[in-house]
XYZ file of N, CA and C in Angstrom:
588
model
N 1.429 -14.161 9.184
C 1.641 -14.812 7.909
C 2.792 -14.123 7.178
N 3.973 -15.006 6.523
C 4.409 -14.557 5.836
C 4.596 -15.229 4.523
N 4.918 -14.312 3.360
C 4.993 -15.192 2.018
C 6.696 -15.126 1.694
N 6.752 -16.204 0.974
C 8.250 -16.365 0.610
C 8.045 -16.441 -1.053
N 7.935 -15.754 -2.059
C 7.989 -15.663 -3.555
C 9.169 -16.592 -4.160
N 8.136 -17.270 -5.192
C 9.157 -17.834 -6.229
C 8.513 -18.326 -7.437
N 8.963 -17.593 -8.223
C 8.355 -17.127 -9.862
C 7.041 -16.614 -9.264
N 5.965 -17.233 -9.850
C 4.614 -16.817 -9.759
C 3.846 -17.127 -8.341
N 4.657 -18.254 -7.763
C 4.013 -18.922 -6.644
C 4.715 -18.638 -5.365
N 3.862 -18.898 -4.074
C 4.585 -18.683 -2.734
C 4.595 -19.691 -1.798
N 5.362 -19.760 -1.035
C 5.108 -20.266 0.234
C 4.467 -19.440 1.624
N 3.494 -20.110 2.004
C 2.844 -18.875 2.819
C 2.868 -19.856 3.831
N 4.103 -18.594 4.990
C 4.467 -19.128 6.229
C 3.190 -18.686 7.195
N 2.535 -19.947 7.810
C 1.399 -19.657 9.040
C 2.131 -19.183 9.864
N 1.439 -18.136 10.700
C 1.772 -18.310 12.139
C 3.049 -17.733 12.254
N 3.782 -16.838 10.803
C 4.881 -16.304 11.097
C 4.868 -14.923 10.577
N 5.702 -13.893 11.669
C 5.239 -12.272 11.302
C 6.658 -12.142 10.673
N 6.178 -11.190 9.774
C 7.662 -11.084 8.555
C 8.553 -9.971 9.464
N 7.952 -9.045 10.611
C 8.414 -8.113 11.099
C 9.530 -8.909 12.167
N 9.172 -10.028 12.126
C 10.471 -11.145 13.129
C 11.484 -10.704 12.755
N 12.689 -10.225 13.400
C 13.920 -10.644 12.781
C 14.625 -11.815 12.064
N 14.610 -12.567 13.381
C 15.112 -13.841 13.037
C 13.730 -15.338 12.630
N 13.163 -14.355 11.975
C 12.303 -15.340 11.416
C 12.982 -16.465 10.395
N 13.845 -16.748 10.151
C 14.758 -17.734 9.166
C 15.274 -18.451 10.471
N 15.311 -18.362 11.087
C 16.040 -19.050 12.797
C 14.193 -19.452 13.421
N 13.498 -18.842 13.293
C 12.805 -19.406 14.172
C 12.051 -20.174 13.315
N 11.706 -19.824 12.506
C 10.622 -20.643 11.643
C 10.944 -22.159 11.249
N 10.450 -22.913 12.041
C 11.647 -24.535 12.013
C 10.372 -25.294 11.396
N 10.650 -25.872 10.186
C 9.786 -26.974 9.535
C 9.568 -28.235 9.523
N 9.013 -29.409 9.621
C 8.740 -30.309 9.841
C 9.755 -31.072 8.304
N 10.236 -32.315 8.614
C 10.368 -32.863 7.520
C 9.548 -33.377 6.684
N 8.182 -33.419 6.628
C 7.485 -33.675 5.737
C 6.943 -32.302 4.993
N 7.206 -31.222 5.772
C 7.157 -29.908 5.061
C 8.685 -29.944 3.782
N 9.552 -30.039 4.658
C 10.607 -29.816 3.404
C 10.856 -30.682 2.489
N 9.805 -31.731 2.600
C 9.636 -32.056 1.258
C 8.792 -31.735 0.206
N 7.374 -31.438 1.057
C 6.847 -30.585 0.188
C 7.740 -29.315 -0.630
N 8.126 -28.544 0.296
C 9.300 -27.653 -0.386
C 10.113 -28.003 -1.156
N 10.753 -29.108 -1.197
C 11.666 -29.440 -2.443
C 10.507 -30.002 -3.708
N 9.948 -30.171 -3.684
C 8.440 -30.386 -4.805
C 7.933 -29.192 -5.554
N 7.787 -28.218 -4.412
C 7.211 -26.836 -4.984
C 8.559 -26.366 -5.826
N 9.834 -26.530 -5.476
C 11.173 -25.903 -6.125
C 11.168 -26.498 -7.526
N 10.750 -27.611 -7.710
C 10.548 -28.507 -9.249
C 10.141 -26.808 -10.061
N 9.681 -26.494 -9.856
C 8.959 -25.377 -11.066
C 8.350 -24.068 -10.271
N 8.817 -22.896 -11.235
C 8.323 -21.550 -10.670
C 6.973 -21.016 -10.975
N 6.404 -22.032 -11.948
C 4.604 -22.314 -11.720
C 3.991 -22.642 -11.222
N 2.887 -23.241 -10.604
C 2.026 -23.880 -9.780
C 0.897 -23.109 -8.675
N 0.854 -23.431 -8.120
C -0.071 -23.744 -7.012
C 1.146 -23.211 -6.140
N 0.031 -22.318 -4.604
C 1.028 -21.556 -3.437
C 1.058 -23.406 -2.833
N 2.009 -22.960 -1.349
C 1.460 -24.039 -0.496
C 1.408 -23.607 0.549
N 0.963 -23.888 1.642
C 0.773 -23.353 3.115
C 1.592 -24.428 4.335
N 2.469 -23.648 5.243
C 3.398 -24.180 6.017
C 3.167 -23.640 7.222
N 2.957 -24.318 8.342
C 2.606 -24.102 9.498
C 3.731 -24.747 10.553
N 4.612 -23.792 10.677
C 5.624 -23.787 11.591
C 5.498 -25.137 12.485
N 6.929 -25.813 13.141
C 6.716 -27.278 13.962
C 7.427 -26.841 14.676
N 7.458 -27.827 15.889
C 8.258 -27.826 16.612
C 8.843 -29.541 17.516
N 8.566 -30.077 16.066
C 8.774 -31.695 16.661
C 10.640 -31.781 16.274
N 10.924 -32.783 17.031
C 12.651 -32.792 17.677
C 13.182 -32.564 16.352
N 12.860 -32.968 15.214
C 13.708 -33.348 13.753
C 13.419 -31.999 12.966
N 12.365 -30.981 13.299
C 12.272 -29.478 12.552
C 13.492 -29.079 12.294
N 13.351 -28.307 10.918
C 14.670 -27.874 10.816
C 14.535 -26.238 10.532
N 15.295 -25.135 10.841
C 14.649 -23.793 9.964
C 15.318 -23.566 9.130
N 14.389 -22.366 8.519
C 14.544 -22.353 7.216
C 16.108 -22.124 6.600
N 16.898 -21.104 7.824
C 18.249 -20.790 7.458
C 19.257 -21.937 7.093
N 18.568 -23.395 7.536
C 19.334 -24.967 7.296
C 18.729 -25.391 6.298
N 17.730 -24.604 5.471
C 17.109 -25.632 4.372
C 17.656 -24.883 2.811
N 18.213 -23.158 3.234
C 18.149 -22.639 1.925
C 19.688 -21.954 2.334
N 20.299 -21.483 1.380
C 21.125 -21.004 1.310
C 20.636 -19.415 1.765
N 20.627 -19.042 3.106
C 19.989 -17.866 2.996
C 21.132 -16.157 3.081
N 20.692 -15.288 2.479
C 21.309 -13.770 2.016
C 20.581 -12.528 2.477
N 21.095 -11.325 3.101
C 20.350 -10.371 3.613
C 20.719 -9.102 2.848
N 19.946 -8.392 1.889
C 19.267 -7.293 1.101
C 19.077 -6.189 1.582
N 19.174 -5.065 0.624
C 18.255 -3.968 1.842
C 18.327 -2.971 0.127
N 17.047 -2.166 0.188
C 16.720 -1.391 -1.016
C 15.839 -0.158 -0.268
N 15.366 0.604 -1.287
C 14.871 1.787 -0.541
C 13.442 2.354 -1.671
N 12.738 2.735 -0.889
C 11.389 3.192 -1.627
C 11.611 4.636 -1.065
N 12.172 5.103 -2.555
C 12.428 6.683 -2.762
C 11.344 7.690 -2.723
N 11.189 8.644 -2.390
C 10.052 9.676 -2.397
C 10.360 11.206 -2.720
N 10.016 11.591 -3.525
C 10.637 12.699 -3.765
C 9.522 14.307 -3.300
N 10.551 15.451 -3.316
C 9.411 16.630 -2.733
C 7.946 16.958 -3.607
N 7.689 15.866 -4.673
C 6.185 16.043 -5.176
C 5.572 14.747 -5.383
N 5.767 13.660 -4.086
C 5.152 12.907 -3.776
C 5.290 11.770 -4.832
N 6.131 11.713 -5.906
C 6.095 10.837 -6.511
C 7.294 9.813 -6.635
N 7.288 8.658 -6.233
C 8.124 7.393 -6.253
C 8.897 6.974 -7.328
N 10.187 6.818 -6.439
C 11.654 6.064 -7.620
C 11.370 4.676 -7.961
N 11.564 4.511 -9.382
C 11.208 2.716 -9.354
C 12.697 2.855 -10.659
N 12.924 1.903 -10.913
C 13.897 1.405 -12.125
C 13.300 -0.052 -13.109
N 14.086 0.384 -14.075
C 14.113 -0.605 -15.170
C 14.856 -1.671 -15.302
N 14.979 -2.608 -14.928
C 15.954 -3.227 -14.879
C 15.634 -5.038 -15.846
N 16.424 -5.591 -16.432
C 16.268 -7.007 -17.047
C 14.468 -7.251 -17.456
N 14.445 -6.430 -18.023
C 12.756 -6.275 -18.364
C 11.686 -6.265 -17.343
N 11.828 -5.515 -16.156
C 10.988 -5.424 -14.737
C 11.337 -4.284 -14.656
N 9.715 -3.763 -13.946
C 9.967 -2.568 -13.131
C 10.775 -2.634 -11.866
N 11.116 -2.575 -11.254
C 11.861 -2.655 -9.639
C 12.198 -1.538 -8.899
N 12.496 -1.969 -7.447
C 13.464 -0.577 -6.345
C 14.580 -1.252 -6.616
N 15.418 0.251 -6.323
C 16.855 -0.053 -5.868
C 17.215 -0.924 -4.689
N 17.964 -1.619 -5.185
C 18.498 -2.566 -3.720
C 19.588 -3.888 -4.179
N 20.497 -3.565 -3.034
C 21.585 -5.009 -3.240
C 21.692 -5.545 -1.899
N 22.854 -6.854 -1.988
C 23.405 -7.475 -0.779
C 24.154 -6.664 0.563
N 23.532 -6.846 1.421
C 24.288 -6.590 2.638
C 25.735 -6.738 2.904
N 26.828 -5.657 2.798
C 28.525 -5.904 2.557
C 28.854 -6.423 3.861
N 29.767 -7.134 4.302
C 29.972 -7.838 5.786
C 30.002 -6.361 6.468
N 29.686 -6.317 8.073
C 29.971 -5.436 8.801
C 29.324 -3.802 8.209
N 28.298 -4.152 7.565
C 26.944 -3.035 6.995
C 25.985 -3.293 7.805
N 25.412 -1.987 8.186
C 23.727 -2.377 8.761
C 22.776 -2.589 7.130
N 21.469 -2.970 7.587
C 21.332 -2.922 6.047
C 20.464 -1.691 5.800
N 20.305 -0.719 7.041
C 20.237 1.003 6.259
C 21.337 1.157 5.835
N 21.969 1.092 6.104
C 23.614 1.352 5.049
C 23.242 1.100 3.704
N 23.176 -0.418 4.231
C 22.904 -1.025 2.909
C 22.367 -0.268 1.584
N 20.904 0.234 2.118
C 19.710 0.411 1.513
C 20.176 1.954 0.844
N 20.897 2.901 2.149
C 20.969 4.064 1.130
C 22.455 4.114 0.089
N 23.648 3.106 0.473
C 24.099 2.649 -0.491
C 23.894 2.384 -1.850
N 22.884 1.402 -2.034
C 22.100 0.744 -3.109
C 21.845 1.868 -3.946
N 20.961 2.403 -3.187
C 20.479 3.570 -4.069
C 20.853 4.893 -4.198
N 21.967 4.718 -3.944
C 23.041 5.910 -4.192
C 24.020 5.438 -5.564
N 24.126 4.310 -5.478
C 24.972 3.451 -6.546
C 24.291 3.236 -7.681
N 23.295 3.103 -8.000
C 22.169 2.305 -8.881
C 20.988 3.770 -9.492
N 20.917 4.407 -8.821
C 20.488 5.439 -9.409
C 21.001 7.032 -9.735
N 22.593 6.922 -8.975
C 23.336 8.007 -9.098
C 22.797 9.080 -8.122
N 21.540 9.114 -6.929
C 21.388 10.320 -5.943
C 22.832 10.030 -4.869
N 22.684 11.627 -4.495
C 23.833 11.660 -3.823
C 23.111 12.046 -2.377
N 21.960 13.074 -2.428
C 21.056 13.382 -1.118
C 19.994 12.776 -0.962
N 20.255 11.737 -0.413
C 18.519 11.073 0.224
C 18.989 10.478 1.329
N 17.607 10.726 2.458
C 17.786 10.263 3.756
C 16.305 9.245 4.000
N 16.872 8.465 4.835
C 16.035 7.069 5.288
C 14.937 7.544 6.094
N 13.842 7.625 6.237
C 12.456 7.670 7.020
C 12.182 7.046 8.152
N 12.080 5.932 7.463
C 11.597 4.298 8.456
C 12.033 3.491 7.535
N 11.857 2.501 8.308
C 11.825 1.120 8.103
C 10.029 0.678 7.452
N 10.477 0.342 6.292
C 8.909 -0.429 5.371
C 8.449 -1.749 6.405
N 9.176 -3.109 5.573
C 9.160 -4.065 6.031
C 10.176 -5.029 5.284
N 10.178 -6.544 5.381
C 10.678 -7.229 5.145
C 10.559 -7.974 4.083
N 10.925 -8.411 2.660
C 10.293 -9.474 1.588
C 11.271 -10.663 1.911
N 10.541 -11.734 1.215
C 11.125 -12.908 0.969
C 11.394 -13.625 -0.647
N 12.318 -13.838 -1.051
C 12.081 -14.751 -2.249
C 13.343 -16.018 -2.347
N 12.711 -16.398 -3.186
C 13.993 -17.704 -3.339
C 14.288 -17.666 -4.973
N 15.530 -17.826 -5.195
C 16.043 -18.209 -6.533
C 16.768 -19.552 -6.696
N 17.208 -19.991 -7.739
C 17.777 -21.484 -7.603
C 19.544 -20.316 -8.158
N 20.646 -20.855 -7.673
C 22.349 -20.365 -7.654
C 22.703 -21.327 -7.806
N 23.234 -22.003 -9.230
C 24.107 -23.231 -9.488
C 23.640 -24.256 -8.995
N 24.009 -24.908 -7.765
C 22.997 -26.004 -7.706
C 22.430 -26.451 -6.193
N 21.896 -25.357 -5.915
C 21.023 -24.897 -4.841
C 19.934 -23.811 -4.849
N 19.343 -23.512 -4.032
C 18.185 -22.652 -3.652
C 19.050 -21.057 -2.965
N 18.568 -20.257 -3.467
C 19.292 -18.853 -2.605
C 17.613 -18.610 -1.979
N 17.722 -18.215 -0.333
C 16.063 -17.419 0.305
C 16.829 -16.465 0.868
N 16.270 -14.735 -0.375
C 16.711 -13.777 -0.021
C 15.579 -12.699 1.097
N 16.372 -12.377 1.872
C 15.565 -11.384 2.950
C 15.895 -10.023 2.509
N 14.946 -9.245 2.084
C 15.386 -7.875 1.595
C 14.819 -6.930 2.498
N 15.015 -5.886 3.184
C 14.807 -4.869 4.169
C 14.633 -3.703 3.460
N 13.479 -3.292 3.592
C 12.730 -1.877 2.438
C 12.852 -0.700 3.770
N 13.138 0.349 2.801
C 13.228 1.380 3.916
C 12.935 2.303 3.320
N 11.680 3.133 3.637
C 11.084 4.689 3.004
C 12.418 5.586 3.135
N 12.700 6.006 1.651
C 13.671 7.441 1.657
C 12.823 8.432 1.098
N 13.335 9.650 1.456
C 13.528 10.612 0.681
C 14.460 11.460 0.039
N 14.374 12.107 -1.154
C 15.181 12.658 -1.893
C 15.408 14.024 -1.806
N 16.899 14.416 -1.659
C 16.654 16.169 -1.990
C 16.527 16.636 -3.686
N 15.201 17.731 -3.795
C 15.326 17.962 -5.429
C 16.072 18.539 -5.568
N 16.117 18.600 -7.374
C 16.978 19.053 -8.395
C 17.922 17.996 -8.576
N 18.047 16.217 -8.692
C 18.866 15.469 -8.659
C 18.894 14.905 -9.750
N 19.579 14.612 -10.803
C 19.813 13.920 -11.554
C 20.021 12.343 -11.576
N 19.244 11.646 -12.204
C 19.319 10.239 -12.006
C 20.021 9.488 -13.604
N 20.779 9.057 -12.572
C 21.621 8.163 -13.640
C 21.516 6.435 -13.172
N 21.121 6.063 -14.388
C 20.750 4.248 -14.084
C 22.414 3.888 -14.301
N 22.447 2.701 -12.955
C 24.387 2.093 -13.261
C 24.221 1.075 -14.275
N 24.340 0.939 -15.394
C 24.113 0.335 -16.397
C 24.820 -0.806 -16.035
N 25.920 -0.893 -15.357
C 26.737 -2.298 -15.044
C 25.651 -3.574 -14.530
N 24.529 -2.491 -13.784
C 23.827 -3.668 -12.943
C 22.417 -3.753 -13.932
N 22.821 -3.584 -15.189
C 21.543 -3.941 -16.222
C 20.336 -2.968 -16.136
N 20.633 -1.585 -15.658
C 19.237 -0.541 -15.260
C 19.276 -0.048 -16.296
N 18.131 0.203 -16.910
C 18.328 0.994 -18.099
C 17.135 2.134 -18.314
N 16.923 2.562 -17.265
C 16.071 3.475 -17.155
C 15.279 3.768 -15.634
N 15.189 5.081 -15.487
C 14.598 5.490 -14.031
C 13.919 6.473 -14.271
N 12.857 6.308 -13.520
C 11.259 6.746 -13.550
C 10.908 7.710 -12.343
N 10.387 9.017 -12.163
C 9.424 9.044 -11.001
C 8.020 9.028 -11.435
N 7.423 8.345 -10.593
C 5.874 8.212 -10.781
C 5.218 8.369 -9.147
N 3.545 9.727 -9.772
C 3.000 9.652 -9.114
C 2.276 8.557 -8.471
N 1.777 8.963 -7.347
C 1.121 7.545 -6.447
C -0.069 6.755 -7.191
N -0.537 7.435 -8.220
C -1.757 7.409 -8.822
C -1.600 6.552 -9.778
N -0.680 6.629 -10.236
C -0.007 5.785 -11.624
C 1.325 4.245 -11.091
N 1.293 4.553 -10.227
C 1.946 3.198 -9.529
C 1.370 2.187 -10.398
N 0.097 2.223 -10.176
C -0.704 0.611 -10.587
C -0.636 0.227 -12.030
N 0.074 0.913 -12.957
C 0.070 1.328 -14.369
C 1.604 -0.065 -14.204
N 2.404 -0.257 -13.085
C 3.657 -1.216 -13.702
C 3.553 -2.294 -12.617
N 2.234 -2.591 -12.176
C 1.751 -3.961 -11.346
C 1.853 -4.968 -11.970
N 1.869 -5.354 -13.095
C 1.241 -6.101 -13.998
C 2.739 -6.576 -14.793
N 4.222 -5.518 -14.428
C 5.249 -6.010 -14.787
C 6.161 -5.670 -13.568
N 6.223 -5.995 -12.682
C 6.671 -5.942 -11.533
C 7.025 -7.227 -10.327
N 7.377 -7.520 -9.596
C 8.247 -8.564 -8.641
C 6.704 -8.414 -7.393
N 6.182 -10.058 -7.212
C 5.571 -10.294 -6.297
C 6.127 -9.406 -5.043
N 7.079 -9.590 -4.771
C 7.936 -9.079 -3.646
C 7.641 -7.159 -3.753
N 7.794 -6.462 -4.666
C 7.899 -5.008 -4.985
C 6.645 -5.001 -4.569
N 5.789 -5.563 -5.026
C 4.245 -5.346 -5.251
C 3.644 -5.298 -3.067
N 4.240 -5.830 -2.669
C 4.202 -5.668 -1.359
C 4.987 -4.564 -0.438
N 5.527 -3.879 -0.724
C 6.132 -2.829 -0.668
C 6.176 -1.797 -0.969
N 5.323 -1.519 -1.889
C 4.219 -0.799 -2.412
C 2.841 -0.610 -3.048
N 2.394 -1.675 -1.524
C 0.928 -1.409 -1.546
C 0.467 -0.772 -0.483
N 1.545 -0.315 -0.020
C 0.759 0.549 1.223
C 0.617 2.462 0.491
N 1.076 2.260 -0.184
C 1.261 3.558 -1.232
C -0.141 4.547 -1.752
């Protein structure tokens, strides 16, 4: 199963593992699915819906239905166990941007958060997992794939929010107190740190 976020509501892909790569290539929908999908896009309220992958001649995937973009951010950890989050456009959030052409998106990821929070020493762990969301861009749908990757930090670092990209504050918080910014936080974040 995977979920694809948008506003409050999801699309919850059957039968599809988010750990796929090319899950936007394989995941091919029925045309009476993508209409449901253009229905659910009417509004970022409602009701989830549930989509169970096709494979009849006219399926289309998802990478032909949305304008799709590849992400990569990083779930920071520092030497007293407590997690980087930021402030950003009135949300808690991780650091993370767009994939630059010819970037892996660990690049990506310790990029991001080298830029956005001002560390200069942090190294990548693993690989988290994968989110999904969709936004509407002028006059289409954007379905962003973001790639989370456990870092860690060397101490004594000073964090500076890049104010250009609207951060206006950076936090470490113990594991304990995570659940204290659930409640103002991104469906998508909230999966990325619930294994926490």
């Amino acid at each position: 199963m995977t979920n694809i976020h948008y506003g409050s509501k999801k699309i919850i892909l059957k039968d599809c593992n988010c750990k796929d790569e090319n899950i936007l290539n394989h995941a091919k929908l029925s045309l009476s699915d993508v209409d449901k999908i253009s229905e659910f896009l009417k509004s970022e309220e409602g009701e989830d819906i549930e989509i169970f992958p096709a494979n009849e001649e006219n399926s289309r995937p998802l990478c032909k239905i949305f304008r799709c973009i590849d992400a990569a951010g990083g779930l920071v950890k520092n030497e007293n166990s407590e997690y980087l989050f930021i402030f950003r456009r009135n949300k808690w959030d991780l650091p993370k941007g767009k994939v630059d052409k010819g970037e892996t998106t660990e690049h990506t990821a310790l990029r991001e958060v080298m830029e956005e929070c001002g560390l200069k020493k942090i190294k990548t762990e693993h690989f988290i997992r994968r989110t999904f969301h969709i936004y509407p861009l002028k006059n289409t749908f954007v379905l962003k794939t973001t790639h989370w990757f456990l870092m860690t930090a060397a101490p004594g670092q000073k964090l500076i929010p890049q104010t250009e990209e609207d951060i206006t504050e950076i936090i470490w918080l113990p594991a304990e107190k995570i659940k204290n910014i659930y409640s103002n936080t991104f469906p998508s974040v909230l999966e990325v740190i619930s294994g926490i």
